[in-house]
């Protein structure tokens, strides 16, 4: 811990007025430029959203979807849901073979894996309702980065190293001529110092800058995606694009130790599960027990185990199912779950069932960014194409990767998806339905004032990353950089196993916890939290960019 805290103190970025934290430095710069030109945090968020689609192609996107959490300085709070939807021709059993077994890979790679993208409409909605600048202005940096190219740093290469770990061949993603010509023009994976020019993507972005949703959902871009989908046996239709909608609601809200937590409501499980875990752990004196001590780890893991069991059974797209949020977040229910936790003994997950009485490796392709402007407006965005370069396909000359978000649905009840989540019927596939997400752009308020903005990629681990990043700041007194850097632990009910990053637990703690019945798996690293913390004493903004994805930057002024 000491080395960690020292590095965080040395590396901590602070600024008095505004801060942009993303996992790619050129995207952070695009956001900062907009703020300095007089734009607000939402203008900057839209600029960053498009810039990441160019310079962070694994994760930033126009071919995926996500969530934007907005808190304006006047107290308006909004959650914009631009999650992908299942195509109208999707069916519940579309990933099963004739014998009823899940066909490996079908929901993950290729044209059947794609949900109708929401990013362009989501960013446009945010800009129209909460921004101040014209679309063409906030997209200018992204278009220039695509047209003129940008030079890859060593840190930018990380996403391209994902293939072997995920068991996919390079050819399965970069093999098609329209992909190869962008990312492997000389037949090699990208290398540091190489300039990446994306003329097709620049053209796509120019169409969007000019005509917005008309271009993407009713015009040439939809046409190109549907034509390619038809040619490759996919399900997408022009009707899917024409019918696509963005949804808006109040953020999900709960309390923890006197703080107010704002996070993602369904169709994300992020906020509900985060809040459910917080409800269970609230009475335990974690600060006194110590960060990742045996006791703190035990009660944290047991709370996570129970909340994830409920997540997988009871949450789905609220347009299709009734999410029992009030019951899941009822303090009496938290007390009931707390009472089931045995002191000093792991509860086997086989003995933990979804508790309500209701019938019913990571190298992913998600990214989070956080922005606070000089007026105190705050934005957190998590958006994704899901897996390694999404479905691994680009339509024609559009220049952007399409998502494989369909894998977030339940392909078959009881069969784990790529994140090992064993889910149920609430999250089954239906035409026009949004798959359940774990993405959790989250803000923390203290005495009604903004205290933190955070979020991360990491699939099912997104929720526990948000949780630990918040606990690190408010229970354990870490600054923004230390909070995102601190090694993590994670439990999600099934598999019945605690994942931990190197140095997350001492050897002695591991020994004791093993004898208490826990099984552990050391995982090299996961997630990429991008956080802003406001120092209550000075009002200074602290930017913490996750060193796990080394291309990032916290930039402020
Ligand atoms: O929405 C979700 O929960 C997932 N599609 C997120 C995927 C992800 O974070 C992969 N990246 N690490």
Coordinates of C-alpha atoms and ligand atoms in Angstrom, one line a residue:
X1 CA 0.0 0.0 0.0
X2 CA 2.8 2.4 0.8
X3 CA 4.3 2.3 -2.6
X4 CA 0.8 2.7 -4.1
X5 CA 0.0 5.8 -2.0
X6 CA 3.3 7.3 -2.8
X7 CA 2.8 6.9 -6.5
X8 CA -0.7 8.3 -6.3
X9 CA 0.6 11.3 -4.5
X10 CA 3.3 11.9 -7.0
X11 CA 1.0 11.3 -10.0
X12 CA -2.1 13.0 -8.7
X13 CA -3.4 15.7 -11.1
X14 CA -5.3 18.6 -9.6
X15 CA -6.9 21.7 -11.0
X16 CA -9.0 24.5 -9.6
X17 CA -11.7 24.9 -12.3
X18 CA -12.4 21.9 -14.5
X19 CA -11.2 18.4 -15.2
X20 CA -11.5 15.8 -17.9
X21 CA -10.4 12.2 -17.2
X22 CA -10.5 9.6 -20.0
X23 CA -8.5 6.6 -21.0
X24 CA -6.9 8.2 -24.0
X25 CA -4.9 11.5 -23.8
X26 CA -6.1 12.9 -27.1
X27 CA -9.7 12.5 -26.2
X28 CA -9.0 14.2 -22.8
X29 CA -7.5 17.0 -24.7
X30 CA -10.5 17.3 -27.1
X31 CA -12.7 17.6 -24.0
X32 CA -10.5 20.2 -22.4
X33 CA -10.3 22.3 -25.6
X34 CA -14.1 22.4 -25.6
X35 CA -14.2 23.5 -22.0
X36 CA -11.6 26.2 -22.6
X37 CA -13.5 27.4 -25.6
X38 CA -16.5 28.1 -23.3
X39 CA -18.4 24.8 -23.7
X40 CA -19.9 23.1 -20.7
X41 CA -19.3 19.6 -19.4
X42 CA -22.0 18.1 -21.7
X43 CA -20.4 19.8 -24.8
X44 CA -17.1 18.3 -23.7
X45 CA -18.7 14.9 -23.0
X46 CA -20.0 14.8 -26.6
X47 CA -16.6 15.9 -28.0
X48 CA -14.9 13.2 -25.9
X49 CA -17.4 10.6 -26.9
X50 CA -16.7 11.1 -30.6
X51 CA -12.9 11.5 -30.1
X52 CA -12.7 8.2 -28.2
X53 CA -14.5 6.6 -31.2
X54 CA -11.4 7.6 -33.2
X55 CA -8.5 7.2 -30.9
X56 CA -9.7 4.4 -28.6
X57 CA -11.3 2.1 -31.2
X58 CA -11.6 -0.8 -28.9
X59 CA -14.0 1.0 -26.6
X60 CA -14.9 4.4 -27.7
X61 CA -17.6 4.0 -30.4
X62 CA -20.4 5.1 -32.6
X63 CA -21.4 1.4 -33.2
X64 CA -22.3 0.6 -29.6
X65 CA -24.3 2.2 -26.8
X66 CA -24.1 3.3 -23.2
X67 CA -25.2 5.6 -20.5
X68 CA -24.7 9.2 -19.6
X69 CA -25.2 10.6 -16.1
X70 CA -25.6 14.3 -15.9
X71 CA -25.7 16.6 -12.9
X72 CA -26.0 20.3 -13.8
X73 CA -24.8 22.9 -11.3
X74 CA -28.4 24.0 -10.7
X75 CA -29.1 20.5 -9.3
X76 CA -30.8 19.0 -12.4
X77 CA -30.0 15.3 -12.5
X78 CA -30.5 13.2 -15.6
X79 CA -29.7 9.7 -16.8
X80 CA -29.6 9.3 -20.6
X81 CA -30.0 5.6 -21.7
X82 CA -28.6 5.0 -25.2
X83 CA -28.2 1.3 -24.7
X84 CA -28.5 -0.9 -27.8
X85 CA -31.7 -2.7 -28.5
X86 CA -32.2 -6.2 -29.9
X87 CA -33.2 -6.2 -33.6
X88 CA -36.9 -6.7 -34.3
X89 CA -36.1 -10.1 -35.9
X90 CA -34.3 -11.3 -32.7
X91 CA -35.8 -14.3 -30.9
X92 CA -35.3 -15.7 -27.4
X93 CA -33.5 -18.9 -28.6
X94 CA -31.5 -17.4 -31.4
X95 CA -28.2 -18.5 -29.9
X96 CA -29.3 -22.1 -29.4
X97 CA -28.8 -25.1 -31.7
X98 CA -31.5 -27.6 -32.6
X99 CA -30.8 -29.5 -29.4
X100 CA -31.3 -26.4 -27.3
X101 CA -27.6 -25.8 -26.5
X102 CA -25.9 -22.5 -26.7
X103 CA -23.7 -22.3 -29.8
X104 CA -20.3 -21.0 -28.6
X105 CA -19.5 -17.6 -30.0
X106 CA -22.7 -16.9 -31.9
X107 CA -23.7 -14.1 -29.5
X108 CA -20.2 -12.7 -29.4
X109 CA -18.7 -12.6 -32.9
X110 CA -20.1 -11.6 -36.2
X111 CA -23.4 -10.2 -37.5
X112 CA -25.8 -12.0 -35.3
X113 CA -24.2 -10.5 -32.2
X114 CA -25.1 -6.9 -33.0
X115 CA -27.6 -4.8 -31.2
X116 CA -29.0 -1.6 -32.7
X117 CA -26.4 1.1 -31.8
X118 CA -27.4 4.0 -29.6
X119 CA -24.4 6.2 -29.2
X120 CA -25.1 8.8 -31.9
X121 CA -28.6 9.4 -30.7
X122 CA -27.6 9.4 -27.1
X123 CA -24.8 12.0 -27.6
X124 CA -27.1 14.1 -29.7
X125 CA -29.9 14.1 -27.1
X126 CA -27.5 15.1 -24.4
X127 CA -26.1 17.9 -26.6
X128 CA -29.5 19.2 -27.6
X129 CA -30.9 19.2 -24.1
X130 CA -27.9 20.1 -21.9
X131 CA -25.2 21.4 -24.2
X132 CA -24.5 24.8 -25.5
X133 CA -22.5 24.3 -28.7
X134 CA -23.5 23.1 -32.2
X135 CA -22.8 19.5 -33.1
X136 CA -20.3 20.3 -35.8
X137 CA -18.2 22.3 -33.3
X138 CA -18.0 19.6 -30.7
X139 CA -17.2 17.0 -33.3
X140 CA -14.4 19.0 -34.9
X141 CA -11.6 17.3 -33.0
X142 CA -12.8 13.8 -33.6
X143 CA -13.2 14.5 -37.4
X144 CA -9.6 15.9 -37.5
X145 CA -8.2 13.0 -35.6
X146 CA -9.8 10.6 -38.0
X147 CA -9.0 12.5 -41.2
X148 CA -5.4 13.7 -40.4
X149 CA -4.7 10.6 -38.3
X150 CA -3.1 10.3 -34.9
X151 CA 0.2 8.7 -33.8
X152 CA 0.0 5.6 -31.6
X153 CA 1.8 5.6 -28.3
X154 CA 3.0 2.5 -26.5
X155 CA -0.1 2.8 -24.2
X156 CA -2.5 2.8 -27.2
X157 CA -1.3 -0.7 -28.2
X158 CA -2.9 -2.4 -25.1
X159 CA -6.2 -3.2 -26.8
X160 CA -4.5 -4.8 -29.7
X161 CA -2.8 -7.3 -27.4
X162 CA -6.1 -8.7 -26.3
X163 CA -6.6 -11.3 -28.9
X164 CA -4.7 -14.3 -27.6
X165 CA -6.0 -13.8 -24.1
X166 CA -9.5 -14.0 -25.3
X167 CA -8.9 -17.0 -27.5
X168 CA -9.6 -15.1 -30.7
X169 CA -7.3 -15.0 -33.6
X170 CA -6.2 -11.7 -35.0
X171 CA -7.7 -12.7 -38.3
X172 CA -11.1 -13.1 -36.7
X173 CA -11.2 -9.4 -36.0
X174 CA -8.8 -7.8 -38.5
X175 CA -9.0 -10.3 -41.3
X176 CA -11.8 -8.6 -43.4
X177 CA -10.3 -6.3 -46.1
X178 CA -12.3 -3.3 -44.8
X179 CA -10.9 -3.8 -41.3
X180 CA -7.4 -4.8 -42.4
X181 CA -6.9 -1.7 -44.5
X182 CA -7.4 0.6 -41.5
X183 CA -5.7 -1.3 -38.7
X184 CA -3.2 -3.6 -40.4
X185 CA -2.4 -1.9 -43.8
X186 CA 1.1 -3.5 -43.8
X187 CA -0.1 -6.8 -42.5
X188 CA 1.1 -6.2 -39.0
X189 CA -0.8 -5.2 -35.9
X190 CA -0.4 -1.5 -35.1
X191 CA 2.9 -0.5 -33.5
X192 CA 4.0 2.6 -31.6
X193 CA 4.9 5.6 -33.7
X194 CA 2.5 4.6 -36.5
X195 CA 0.0 7.2 -37.7
X196 CA -3.5 5.8 -38.0
X197 CA -5.6 7.6 -40.6
X198 CA -9.3 6.7 -40.7
X199 CA -10.7 8.4 -43.8
X200 CA -13.9 6.3 -43.9
X201 CA -14.6 7.0 -40.2
X202 CA -13.9 10.7 -40.9
X203 CA -16.6 10.6 -43.6
X204 CA -19.1 8.9 -41.3
X205 CA -18.5 11.5 -38.6
X206 CA -18.9 14.3 -41.1
X207 CA -22.3 12.9 -42.1
X208 CA -23.3 12.8 -38.5
X209 CA -21.9 16.3 -37.8
X210 CA -24.1 17.5 -40.7
X211 CA -27.3 15.5 -40.4
X212 CA -27.2 13.9 -37.0
X213 CA -29.7 11.1 -36.4
X214 CA -31.0 11.5 -39.9
X215 CA -27.7 10.3 -41.3
X216 CA -27.2 7.5 -38.8
X217 CA -30.7 6.1 -38.3
X218 CA -32.5 7.0 -41.5
X219 CA -29.8 7.8 -44.0
X220 CA -26.7 6.4 -45.6
X221 CA -25.1 5.0 -42.4
X222 CA -28.1 2.9 -41.5
X223 CA -28.3 1.8 -45.1
X224 CA -24.6 0.7 -45.2
X225 CA -24.9 -1.3 -41.9
X226 CA -28.2 -3.0 -43.0
X227 CA -26.7 -3.9 -46.4
X228 CA -23.6 -5.5 -44.8
X229 CA -25.8 -7.2 -42.3
X230 CA -28.0 -8.7 -45.0
X231 CA -25.0 -9.8 -47.0
X232 CA -23.6 -11.7 -44.0
X233 CA -26.8 -13.3 -42.6
X234 CA -27.4 -10.7 -39.9
X235 CA -30.8 -9.5 -38.6
X236 CA -30.6 -5.7 -38.7
X237 CA -33.2 -3.8 -40.8
X238 CA -33.9 -0.2 -41.7
X239 CA -36.9 -0.5 -39.4
X240 CA -34.6 -1.3 -36.4
X241 CA -32.7 2.0 -37.0
X242 CA -35.9 4.0 -37.6
X243 CA -37.5 2.6 -34.4
X244 CA -34.5 3.1 -32.2
X245 CA -35.1 5.5 -29.2
X246 CA -33.1 7.0 -26.4
X247 CA -34.6 7.0 -23.0
X248 CA -34.3 9.5 -20.2
X249 CA -35.0 9.2 -16.5
X250 CA -33.9 10.3 -13.1
X251 CA -30.8 8.6 -11.9
X252 CA -31.0 5.8 -9.4
X253 CA -30.4 7.2 -6.0
X254 CA -29.4 5.8 -2.6
X255 CA -27.6 6.8 0.6
X256 CA -24.4 5.5 2.1
X257 CA -22.9 6.9 5.3
X258 CA -24.6 10.2 4.8
X259 CA -23.5 10.5 1.2
X260 CA -25.9 10.5 -1.7
X261 CA -25.1 8.1 -4.5
X262 CA -26.4 8.8 -8.1
X263 CA -26.0 5.9 -10.5
X264 CA -27.5 3.9 -13.4
X265 CA -31.0 2.6 -13.2
X266 CA -32.2 -0.4 -15.3
X267 CA -31.6 -1.4 -18.1
X268 CA -28.3 -1.3 -16.1
X269 CA -28.0 -3.4 -13.0
X270 CA -25.1 -1.1 -12.1
X271 CA -26.9 1.3 -9.7
X272 CA -29.3 -1.1 -8.2
X273 CA -26.6 -3.7 -7.4
X274 CA -24.1 -1.0 -6.2
X275 CA -26.8 0.4 -3.9
X276 CA -27.9 -3.0 -2.7
X277 CA -24.3 -3.9 -1.7
X278 CA -23.9 -0.5 0.0
X279 CA -27.1 -1.1 2.0
X280 CA -25.8 -4.4 3.2
X281 CA -22.4 -3.2 4.2
X282 CA -23.4 0.2 5.6
X283 CA -23.5 -0.8 9.3
X284 CA -20.0 -2.5 9.2
X285 CA -17.1 -0.3 10.4
X286 CA -14.9 -0.9 7.3
X287 CA -12.7 2.1 8.0
X288 CA -11.9 0.7 11.4
X289 CA -11.4 -2.8 10.1
X290 CA -9.0 -1.6 7.5
X291 CA -8.7 -1.7 3.7
X292 CA -8.9 -5.4 2.4
X293 CA -8.4 -6.7 5.9
X294 CA -9.8 -10.2 6.5
X295 CA -13.0 -8.9 8.1
X296 CA -13.6 -6.2 5.6
X297 CA -13.0 -8.6 2.7
X298 CA -15.3 -11.2 4.2
X299 CA -18.3 -8.9 4.6
X300 CA -17.7 -7.1 1.3
X301 CA -17.6 -10.4 -0.6
X302 CA -20.7 -11.8 1.2
X303 CA -22.7 -8.7 0.4
X304 CA -21.5 -8.9 -3.3
X305 CA -22.4 -12.6 -3.5
X306 CA -26.0 -11.9 -2.4
X307 CA -26.6 -8.8 -4.5
X308 CA -25.3 -10.4 -7.7
X309 CA -27.6 -13.4 -7.1
X310 CA -30.5 -11.0 -7.1
X311 CA -29.1 -9.0 -10.1
X312 CA -29.0 -12.1 -12.3
X313 CA -32.6 -13.1 -11.4
X314 CA -34.6 -9.9 -11.1
X315 CA -33.3 -7.2 -13.4
X316 CA -33.9 -6.5 -17.0
X317 CA -35.1 -3.8 -19.4
X318 CA -37.8 -1.9 -17.6
X319 CA -39.7 -1.5 -20.9
X320 CA -40.3 -5.3 -20.7
X321 CA -40.1 -6.4 -17.1
X322 CA -40.9 -5.0 -13.7
X323 CA -37.7 -4.5 -11.9
X324 CA -38.4 -4.8 -8.1
X325 CA -36.1 -2.0 -7.2
X326 CA -37.9 -0.9 -4.1
X327 CA -37.8 -4.4 -2.7
X328 CA -34.2 -4.9 -3.6
X329 CA -33.2 -1.6 -1.9
X330 CA -35.5 -1.9 1.1
X331 CA -33.4 -1.5 4.3
X332 CA -35.3 -4.4 5.8
X333 CA -34.3 -6.6 3.0
X334 CA -30.6 -5.6 3.4
X335 CA -31.0 -6.5 7.1
X336 CA -32.4 -9.9 6.2
X337 CA -29.4 -10.6 3.9
X338 CA -27.0 -9.3 6.4
X339 CA -28.4 -11.7 9.0
X340 CA -27.5 -14.6 6.7
X341 CA -23.8 -13.8 6.7
X342 CA -21.9 -16.2 9.0
X343 CA -19.0 -14.6 10.8
X344 CA -15.7 -15.9 9.6
X345 CA -17.3 -18.4 7.1
X346 CA -17.9 -18.1 3.4
X347 CA -21.4 -19.0 2.4
X348 CA -21.3 -21.4 -0.6
X349 CA -23.0 -19.8 -3.5
X350 CA -25.1 -22.9 -3.9
X351 CA -26.8 -21.9 -0.6
X352 CA -27.5 -18.4 -1.8
X353 CA -30.6 -18.1 -4.0
X354 CA -32.1 -14.9 -5.3
X355 CA -33.8 -13.8 -2.2
X356 CA -37.1 -12.1 -3.2
X357 CA -40.3 -14.0 -3.3
X358 CA -41.0 -13.4 -7.0
X359 CA -41.7 -15.9 -9.7
X360 CA -39.8 -15.6 -12.5
X361 CA -11.0 -12.2 -18.4
X362 CA -10.9 -9.2 -19.2
X363 CA -10.0 -7.2 -22.2
X364 CA -13.3 -5.8 -22.9
X365 CA -14.4 -3.0 -25.0
X366 CA -15.9 -0.5 -22.8
X367 CA -14.7 2.8 -21.5
X368 CA -15.7 5.4 -19.0
X369 CA -14.9 9.1 -18.7
X370 CA -15.6 11.8 -16.2
X371 CA -15.9 15.5 -16.7
X372 CA -16.5 18.5 -14.3
X373 CA -16.6 22.0 -15.7
X374 CA -15.9 25.4 -14.1
X375 CA -19.6 26.0 -13.3
X376 CA -19.8 22.7 -11.4
X377 CA -21.7 20.7 -14.1
X378 CA -20.7 17.1 -14.1
X379 CA -20.9 14.3 -16.6
X380 CA -20.0 10.6 -16.4
X381 CA -20.3 8.4 -19.5
X382 CA -19.8 4.7 -19.8
X383 CA -20.3 3.3 -23.3
X384 CA -19.2 0.2 -25.0
X385 CA -19.2 -2.2 -28.0
X386 CA -18.9 -5.0 -25.3
X387 CA -16.2 -7.5 -26.3
X388 CA -12.8 -7.3 -28.0
X389 CA -13.5 -4.9 -30.9
X390 CA -17.2 -5.6 -30.5
X391 CA -18.6 -8.1 -32.9
X392 CA -15.3 -7.8 -34.8
X393 CA -17.0 -6.4 -37.9
X394 CA -17.2 -3.1 -39.8
X395 CA -20.0 -2.5 -42.3
X396 CA -18.7 -1.6 -45.7
X397 CA -17.0 1.8 -45.8
X398 CA -18.4 3.1 -42.5
X399 CA -15.1 2.7 -40.7
X400 CA -16.4 1.8 -37.3
X401 CA -16.7 -1.5 -35.3
X402 CA -20.2 -2.8 -34.5
X403 CA -21.0 -4.0 -31.0
X404 CA -21.8 -7.6 -29.8
X405 CA -24.1 -6.4 -27.0
X406 CA -26.5 -9.2 -27.6
X407 CA -24.3 -11.4 -25.5
X408 CA -25.4 -9.4 -22.4
X409 CA -28.8 -11.1 -22.7
X410 CA -29.6 -14.5 -21.3
X411 CA -28.8 -16.8 -24.2
X412 CA -30.2 -19.6 -22.1
X413 CA -31.2 -19.5 -18.4
X414 CA -28.4 -21.0 -16.3
X415 CA -25.7 -20.8 -18.9
X416 CA -23.0 -18.2 -18.2
X417 CA -22.3 -15.4 -20.7
X418 CA -18.8 -14.1 -21.5
X419 CA -18.6 -12.5 -18.1
X420 CA -19.6 -15.7 -16.3
X421 CA -23.0 -14.1 -15.4
X422 CA -25.6 -16.8 -15.0
X423 CA -28.8 -15.0 -15.7
X424 CA -32.5 -15.6 -15.9
X425 CA -35.7 -14.9 -17.8
X426 CA -36.0 -11.2 -16.9
X427 CA -33.1 -10.7 -19.2
X428 CA -34.3 -12.9 -22.1
X429 CA -34.0 -11.8 -25.7
X430 CA -37.1 -10.0 -27.2
X431 CA -37.4 -7.8 -30.2
X432 CA -36.6 -4.2 -29.3
X433 CA -35.5 -5.0 -25.8
X434 CA -32.3 -3.7 -24.2
X435 CA -29.9 -6.3 -22.7
X436 CA -29.2 -5.9 -19.0
X437 CA -26.0 -4.0 -18.4
X438 CA -23.6 -3.6 -15.5
X439 CA -22.3 -0.2 -16.6
X440 CA -22.5 2.3 -13.7
X441 CA -21.5 5.9 -14.3
X442 CA -21.8 7.1 -10.8
X443 CA -21.7 10.4 -8.8
X444 CA -21.3 10.9 -5.1
X445 CA -22.8 14.0 -3.4
X446 CA -21.9 15.2 0.1
X447 CA -24.3 17.7 1.7
X448 CA -26.0 18.1 -1.6
X449 CA -22.7 19.1 -3.3
X450 CA -20.8 17.1 -5.9
X451 CA -18.0 15.1 -4.3
X452 CA -17.0 12.5 -6.9
X453 CA -17.6 11.3 -10.5
X454 CA -16.5 7.8 -11.3
X455 CA -17.1 4.7 -13.5
X456 CA -15.2 1.9 -15.3
X457 CA -15.4 -0.8 -17.9
X458 CA -15.0 -4.4 -16.7
X459 CA -18.2 -6.3 -17.6
X460 CA -19.8 -7.7 -14.5
X461 CA -16.9 -6.3 -12.4
X462 CA -17.9 -2.7 -13.2
X463 CA -20.2 -2.6 -10.2
X464 CA -17.6 -3.7 -7.7
X465 CA -15.0 -1.4 -9.3
X466 CA -17.4 1.6 -8.7
X467 CA -18.0 0.3 -5.2
X468 CA -14.4 -0.1 -4.2
X469 CA -13.4 3.2 -5.8
X470 CA -16.0 5.0 -3.8
X471 CA -15.1 3.1 -0.5
X472 CA -11.4 3.9 -1.2
X473 CA -12.2 7.6 -1.1
X474 CA -14.9 7.9 1.5
X475 CA -14.1 5.1 3.9
X476 CA -10.3 4.8 3.5
X477 CA -9.3 8.4 2.7
X478 CA -7.5 7.8 -0.6
X479 CA -7.2 10.5 -3.2
X480 CA -8.6 10.1 -6.7
X481 CA -5.4 8.5 -8.1
X482 CA -4.8 6.1 -5.2
X483 CA -8.5 5.1 -5.3
X484 CA -8.5 4.1 -8.9
X485 CA -5.0 2.4 -8.7
X486 CA -5.7 0.4 -5.6
X487 CA -5.9 -3.4 -6.4
X488 CA -9.4 -4.8 -6.4
X489 CA -11.4 -7.8 -5.3
X490 CA -14.6 -9.1 -6.9
X491 CA -17.3 -11.7 -6.3
X492 CA -20.4 -12.2 -8.4
X493 CA -22.2 -15.1 -6.8
X494 CA -21.4 -17.5 -9.6
X495 CA -18.8 -18.6 -10.2
X496 CA -18.4 -19.2 -6.4
X497 CA -14.9 -17.6 -6.3
X498 CA -13.3 -14.4 -5.3
X499 CA -11.2 -12.7 -8.0
X500 CA -8.3 -10.5 -6.8
X501 CA -5.6 -8.5 -8.4
X502 CA -2.0 -8.9 -7.4
X503 CA -1.4 -7.3 -4.0
X504 CA -5.1 -6.8 -3.3
X505 CA -4.8 -9.1 -0.3
X506 CA -1.9 -9.9 1.9
X507 CA -0.6 -13.5 2.0
X508 CA -1.8 -13.8 5.6
X509 CA -5.3 -12.5 4.7
X510 CA -5.5 -15.0 1.8
X511 CA -4.6 -17.8 4.1
X512 CA -7.2 -16.9 6.7
X513 CA -9.9 -16.4 4.2
X514 CA -9.1 -19.7 2.5
X515 CA -9.5 -21.4 5.8
X516 CA -12.8 -19.6 6.2
X517 CA -14.0 -21.4 3.1
X518 CA -13.2 -19.0 0.2
X519 CA -11.8 -20.0 -3.2
X520 CA -9.6 -17.4 -4.9
X521 CA -8.4 -16.7 -8.4
X522 CA -5.6 -14.1 -9.0
X523 CA -6.4 -12.2 -12.1
X524 CA -3.6 -9.9 -13.5
X525 CA -5.8 -6.8 -13.7
X526 CA -9.3 -5.6 -14.7
X527 CA -11.2 -2.4 -15.3
X528 CA -10.2 1.2 -16.0
X529 CA -11.7 3.6 -13.6
X530 CA -11.6 7.3 -14.6
X531 CA -12.5 9.4 -11.5
X532 CA -12.8 13.0 -10.4
X533 CA -12.8 13.7 -6.6
X534 CA -13.5 17.2 -5.2
X535 CA -11.4 17.9 -2.2
X536 CA -13.9 19.3 0.4
X537 CA -11.3 21.4 2.1
X538 CA -9.9 23.2 -0.9
X539 CA -12.5 22.7 -3.6
X540 CA -9.7 21.4 -5.9
X541 CA -10.5 18.8 -8.5
X542 CA -8.5 15.7 -8.3
X543 CA -8.2 13.6 -11.5
X544 CA -7.5 9.9 -11.2
X545 CA -6.8 8.0 -14.5
X546 CA -6.4 4.2 -14.2
X547 CA -2.8 3.0 -14.8
X548 CA -4.2 -0.3 -15.9
X549 CA -4.9 1.3 -19.3
X550 CA -1.8 3.4 -19.7
X551 CA -3.0 5.7 -22.5
X552 CA -5.2 7.7 -20.3
X553 CA -4.9 11.3 -19.0
X554 CA -6.5 13.5 -16.4
X555 CA -6.3 17.1 -17.8
X556 CA -7.5 20.1 -16.0
X557 CA -7.1 23.9 -15.7
Ligands
LIG1 O1 -23.0 -3.5 -20.4 C1 -22.3 -4.3 -19.9 O2 -22.4 -4.6 -18.7 C2 -21.2 -4.9 -20.7 N1 -21.5 -4.9 -22.1 C3 -19.9 -4.1 -20.5 C4 -18.7 -4.8 -21.2 C5 -17.4 -4.4 -20.6 O3 -17.3 -3.6 -19.7 C6 -16.3 -4.9 -21.3 N2 -15.1 -4.2 -20.9 N3 -14.3 -4.4 -20.1

